[in-house]
Coordinates of C-alpha atoms in Angstrom, one line a residue:
X1 CA -8.0 -12.1 20.6
X2 CA -4.7 -11.3 22.2
X3 CA -1.8 -10.6 20.0
X4 CA 1.0 -13.2 19.7
X5 CA 4.1 -12.4 21.8
X6 CA 6.2 -11.1 18.8
X7 CA 3.5 -8.6 18.0
X8 CA 2.5 -7.6 21.5
X9 CA 6.0 -7.0 22.6
X10 CA 7.0 -4.9 19.6
X11 CA 4.4 -2.2 19.5
X12 CA 7.4 0.1 18.7
X13 CA 8.7 -2.2 16.0
X14 CA 7.5 -4.2 13.0
X15 CA 6.1 -7.7 13.8
X16 CA 8.8 -10.3 14.1
X17 CA 11.4 -7.7 15.1
X18 CA 13.5 -5.3 13.0
X19 CA 12.9 -1.7 12.2
X20 CA 10.8 0.9 14.0
X21 CA 7.0 0.8 13.6
X22 CA 5.3 3.1 11.2
X23 CA 2.0 3.8 13.0
X24 CA 0.5 7.2 12.6
X25 CA 2.6 9.8 14.2
X26 CA 5.8 7.9 14.2
X27 CA 8.8 8.1 11.9
X28 CA 9.1 5.8 8.9
X29 CA 11.0 2.5 9.0
X30 CA 14.1 2.5 6.9
X31 CA 14.2 -0.2 4.2
X32 CA 16.4 -1.0 1.2
X33 CA 16.8 -3.6 -1.4
X34 CA 20.1 -4.6 0.1
X35 CA 18.5 -5.7 3.4
X36 CA 16.2 -8.0 1.4
X37 CA 19.0 -9.9 -0.1
X38 CA 20.3 -13.2 1.4
X39 CA 23.6 -13.2 3.3
X40 CA 26.5 -14.5 1.4
X41 CA 28.6 -17.4 2.8
X42 CA 31.9 -19.0 1.7
X43 CA 31.3 -21.6 -1.0
X44 CA 27.7 -20.6 -1.6
X45 CA 27.7 -17.3 -3.4
X46 CA 24.3 -15.8 -4.0
X47 CA 23.6 -13.7 -7.0
X48 CA 20.4 -12.6 -8.8
X49 CA 21.5 -14.6 -11.8
X50 CA 21.1 -17.9 -9.9
X51 CA 17.3 -17.9 -10.3
X52 CA 14.9 -17.0 -13.1
X53 CA 13.1 -14.4 -11.1
X54 CA 10.4 -14.1 -13.8
X55 CA 9.3 -17.6 -12.9
X56 CA 9.8 -17.3 -9.2
X57 CA 8.2 -14.0 -8.0
X58 CA 7.6 -15.4 -4.6
X59 CA 11.3 -15.3 -3.7
X60 CA 11.7 -12.2 -1.4
X61 CA 15.5 -12.6 -1.4
X62 CA 15.7 -11.5 -5.0
X63 CA 14.8 -8.3 -6.8
X64 CA 12.2 -8.7 -9.5
X65 CA 12.0 -6.5 -12.6
X66 CA 8.6 -5.7 -14.0
X67 CA 7.7 -5.5 -17.7
X68 CA 8.5 -2.3 -19.5
X69 CA 6.1 0.5 -18.7
X70 CA 4.2 -1.3 -15.9
X71 CA 3.7 1.1 -13.0
X72 CA 3.5 0.8 -9.2
X73 CA 1.0 3.4 -8.2
X74 CA 0.6 4.3 -4.5
X75 CA -2.6 6.0 -3.4
X76 CA -2.7 7.5 0.1
X77 CA -4.8 9.9 2.1
X78 CA -6.3 10.4 5.5
X79 CA -9.1 8.1 6.8
X80 CA -12.4 9.3 5.4
X81 CA -11.0 11.1 2.3
X82 CA -12.7 8.5 0.0
X83 CA -9.8 6.2 -1.1
X84 CA -12.0 3.1 -1.3
X85 CA -14.7 4.9 -3.3
X86 CA -12.1 6.3 -5.7
X87 CA -10.6 2.8 -6.3
X88 CA -14.1 1.4 -6.9
X89 CA -14.6 4.2 -9.5
X90 CA -11.2 3.3 -11.1
X91 CA -12.3 -0.3 -11.3
X92 CA -15.7 0.5 -12.8
X93 CA -14.2 2.9 -15.4
X94 CA -11.7 0.3 -16.4
X95 CA -14.5 -2.2 -17.1
X96 CA -16.6 0.3 -18.9
X97 CA -13.8 1.3 -21.3
X98 CA -12.9 -2.3 -22.1
X99 CA -9.6 -2.1 -20.4
X100 CA -10.4 -4.6 -17.7
X101 CA -7.3 -6.5 -16.5
X102 CA -4.9 -3.8 -17.4
X103 CA -4.4 -3.0 -13.7
X104 CA -4.1 -5.0 -10.6
X105 CA -5.6 -3.6 -7.4
X106 CA -3.6 -5.1 -4.5
X107 CA -5.8 -6.8 -1.8
X108 CA -4.2 -5.8 1.5
X109 CA -4.0 -8.2 4.4
X110 CA -5.4 -6.9 7.7
X111 CA -6.0 -8.1 11.2
X112 CA -9.0 -5.8 11.7
X113 CA -12.5 -7.2 11.5
X114 CA -14.5 -6.5 8.3
X115 CA -16.9 -3.5 8.1
X116 CA -20.4 -3.9 6.8
X117 CA -20.4 -4.7 3.1
X118 CA -16.6 -5.5 2.9
X119 CA -15.8 -8.8 1.2
X120 CA -12.9 -11.1 2.1
X121 CA -10.5 -11.5 -0.7
X122 CA -12.0 -8.5 -2.6
X123 CA -11.7 -5.5 -0.3
X124 CA -9.2 -7.0 2.1
X125 CA -7.8 -10.3 3.1
X126 CA -9.0 -10.7 6.7
X127 CA -6.6 -12.8 8.7
X128 CA -5.7 -13.2 12.4
X129 CA -2.5 -12.0 14.0
X130 CA -0.9 -15.4 14.0
X131 CA -1.3 -15.7 10.2
X132 CA -0.1 -12.1 9.7
X133 CA 3.0 -12.8 11.7
X134 CA 3.7 -16.0 9.7
X135 CA 3.6 -14.1 6.4
X136 CA 5.7 -11.3 7.9
X137 CA 8.4 -13.8 9.1
X138 CA 8.5 -15.3 5.6
X139 CA 9.1 -11.7 4.2
X140 CA 5.8 -12.0 2.3
X141 CA 4.9 -8.3 2.7
X142 CA 6.3 -5.4 0.7
X143 CA 5.4 -3.3 3.7
X144 CA 3.6 -3.9 7.0
X145 CA 2.2 -1.4 9.4
X146 CA 0.1 -1.0 12.5
X147 CA -2.6 1.5 12.2
X148 CA -5.2 2.2 14.9
X149 CA -4.3 -1.0 16.7
X150 CA -4.7 -3.2 13.6
X151 CA -2.0 -4.6 11.3
X152 CA -2.0 -4.1 7.5
X153 CA 0.4 -5.6 5.0
X154 CA 0.9 -5.4 1.2
X155 CA 1.5 -8.9 -0.2
X156 CA 4.8 -8.9 -2.1
X157 CA 3.8 -11.6 -4.5
X158 CA 0.7 -9.8 -5.8
X159 CA 2.8 -6.8 -6.7
X160 CA 5.5 -8.7 -8.4
X161 CA 3.3 -11.0 -10.4
X162 CA 1.3 -8.2 -11.8
X163 CA 4.3 -6.1 -12.7
X164 CA 5.9 -9.1 -14.5
X165 CA 2.7 -9.5 -16.4
X166 CA 2.9 -5.9 -17.6
X167 CA -0.1 -4.7 -15.5
X168 CA -0.1 -1.4 -13.5
X169 CA -0.3 -2.1 -9.8
X170 CA -2.6 0.1 -7.6
X171 CA -1.7 0.0 -4.0
X172 CA -3.7 1.8 -1.3
X173 CA -1.6 2.3 1.8
X174 CA -1.0 5.0 4.5
X175 CA 1.7 7.6 4.4
X176 CA 4.2 5.6 6.5
X177 CA 3.8 2.6 4.3
X178 CA 4.2 4.7 1.2
X179 CA 7.5 6.0 2.5
X180 CA 8.8 2.5 3.1
X181 CA 7.7 1.4 -0.4
X182 CA 9.3 4.4 -2.0
X183 CA 12.6 3.7 -0.2
X184 CA 12.6 0.2 -1.7
X185 CA 11.1 1.0 -5.1
X186 CA 12.3 4.3 -6.3
X187 CA 10.2 4.1 -9.5
X188 CA 6.9 4.0 -7.5
X189 CA 4.4 6.8 -8.4
X190 CA 2.9 8.4 -5.2
X191 CA -0.5 10.1 -5.3
X192 CA -2.0 11.7 -2.2
X193 CA -5.7 12.4 -2.0
X194 CA -6.9 15.3 0.1
X195 CA -10.3 16.5 1.2
X196 CA -11.7 19.9 0.2
X197 CA -11.4 21.0 3.9
X198 CA -10.7 19.5 7.3
X199 CA -14.3 20.2 8.4
X200 CA -15.6 18.2 5.3
X201 CA -13.3 15.3 6.2
X202 CA -14.5 15.2 9.8
X203 CA -18.1 15.3 8.6
X204 CA -17.5 12.3 6.3
X205 CA -16.0 10.4 9.3
X206 CA -19.0 11.2 11.4
X207 CA -21.4 10.1 8.7
X208 CA -19.6 6.9 8.2
X209 CA -20.6 5.9 11.7
X210 CA -18.0 3.1 12.1
X211 CA -16.0 4.6 14.9
X212 CA -16.7 5.5 18.5
X213 CA -16.2 9.1 19.7
X214 CA -12.8 8.3 21.0
X215 CA -11.8 6.6 17.7
X216 CA -13.0 9.6 15.8
X217 CA -10.8 11.9 17.9
X218 CA -7.8 9.7 17.1
X219 CA -8.5 9.7 13.4
X220 CA -8.9 13.4 13.3
X221 CA -5.6 13.9 15.0
X222 CA -3.9 11.4 12.7
X223 CA -5.4 13.1 9.6
X224 CA -3.7 16.4 10.5
X225 CA -0.4 14.5 10.8
X226 CA -0.9 12.7 7.5
X227 CA -1.9 15.9 5.6
X228 CA 1.3 17.5 6.6
X229 CA 3.1 14.7 4.7
X230 CA 1.5 15.4 1.3
X231 CA 4.7 17.2 0.1
X232 CA 6.4 13.8 0.1
X233 CA 4.2 12.7 -2.8
X234 CA 4.5 13.2 -6.6
X235 CA 0.9 14.4 -7.1
X236 CA -1.8 15.7 -4.8
X237 CA -5.5 15.3 -5.9
X238 CA -8.5 16.9 -4.1
X239 CA -11.5 14.6 -3.8
X240 CA -14.3 17.1 -3.8
X241 CA -17.6 16.0 -2.3
X242 CA -19.8 14.3 -4.8
X243 CA -17.2 14.3 -7.5
X244 CA -15.5 10.9 -7.2
X245 CA -15.7 10.4 -10.9
X246 CA -13.7 13.5 -11.6
X247 CA -11.2 12.5 -9.0
X248 CA -10.8 9.1 -10.6
X249 CA -10.4 10.8 -14.0
X250 CA -7.6 13.0 -12.6
X251 CA -5.8 9.9 -11.3
X252 CA -6.2 8.2 -14.7
X253 CA -4.7 11.3 -16.4
X254 CA -1.7 11.2 -14.0
X255 CA -1.1 7.5 -14.8
X256 CA -1.5 8.1 -18.6
X257 CA 1.1 10.9 -18.4
X258 CA 3.5 8.7 -16.6
X259 CA 3.2 6.1 -19.3
X260 CA 3.9 8.7 -22.0
X261 CA 6.9 10.0 -20.2
X262 CA 8.4 6.7 -19.3
X263 CA 7.2 4.0 -21.7
X264 CA 10.0 1.6 -21.2
X265 CA 10.9 2.1 -17.6
X266 CA 10.9 -1.1 -15.5
X267 CA 9.9 -1.2 -11.8
X268 CA 12.3 -3.2 -9.6
X269 CA 10.7 -4.6 -6.5

């Protein structure tokens, strides 16, 4: 399906206009809380005190403050490194230890078609470009990005509602999206997942068998670019082959340490 005009004409910009796109290999879009706030006009001053933001987390023009100690955790890494498998392990470990519901795993919106086994509303929210643009224009995404010719966006209301409820938020996004979120939410905890080697990463991509030879070449090139950005993250975790449980355990330890160090810190988003 052809992209709507606002998307098709702005391959170098976010949908609906605005800042530069954050596709692989391009610079990050600048973002700030100030740009999210409504313009003030004479006679109608706008302040955060004018609305109880705890009851209205869907208002993108106000900053929401999460419950004390609730974390926003960003997990990134190149395609094929095992991010989805790691998150599945985190979910399972949470259930098995009786802590189910302590975290919220953001379900990202995407315009790409589902892969075999992916479930709408669980793995991703699969929507068309027109719907994606509608949400973007309503400022419903915390960040939005075009990756490999498909758009991805992190629903703002999911993040806000979970933080207000005191739940840690786990958000899986690419390096450019992570940079945008960090610029808006300085309290975000960034974790980058790396493969044991580039050859191992490429082998995983080949075994996945979901891309053409041309697409594999693009993903391999993008992986090198993304791996060069791991220094922008708070923590780097290696996902060794066949050791996803150990990787999940390392991430849980990082989150637990953050809770210990900052038990009352509030995330503003």
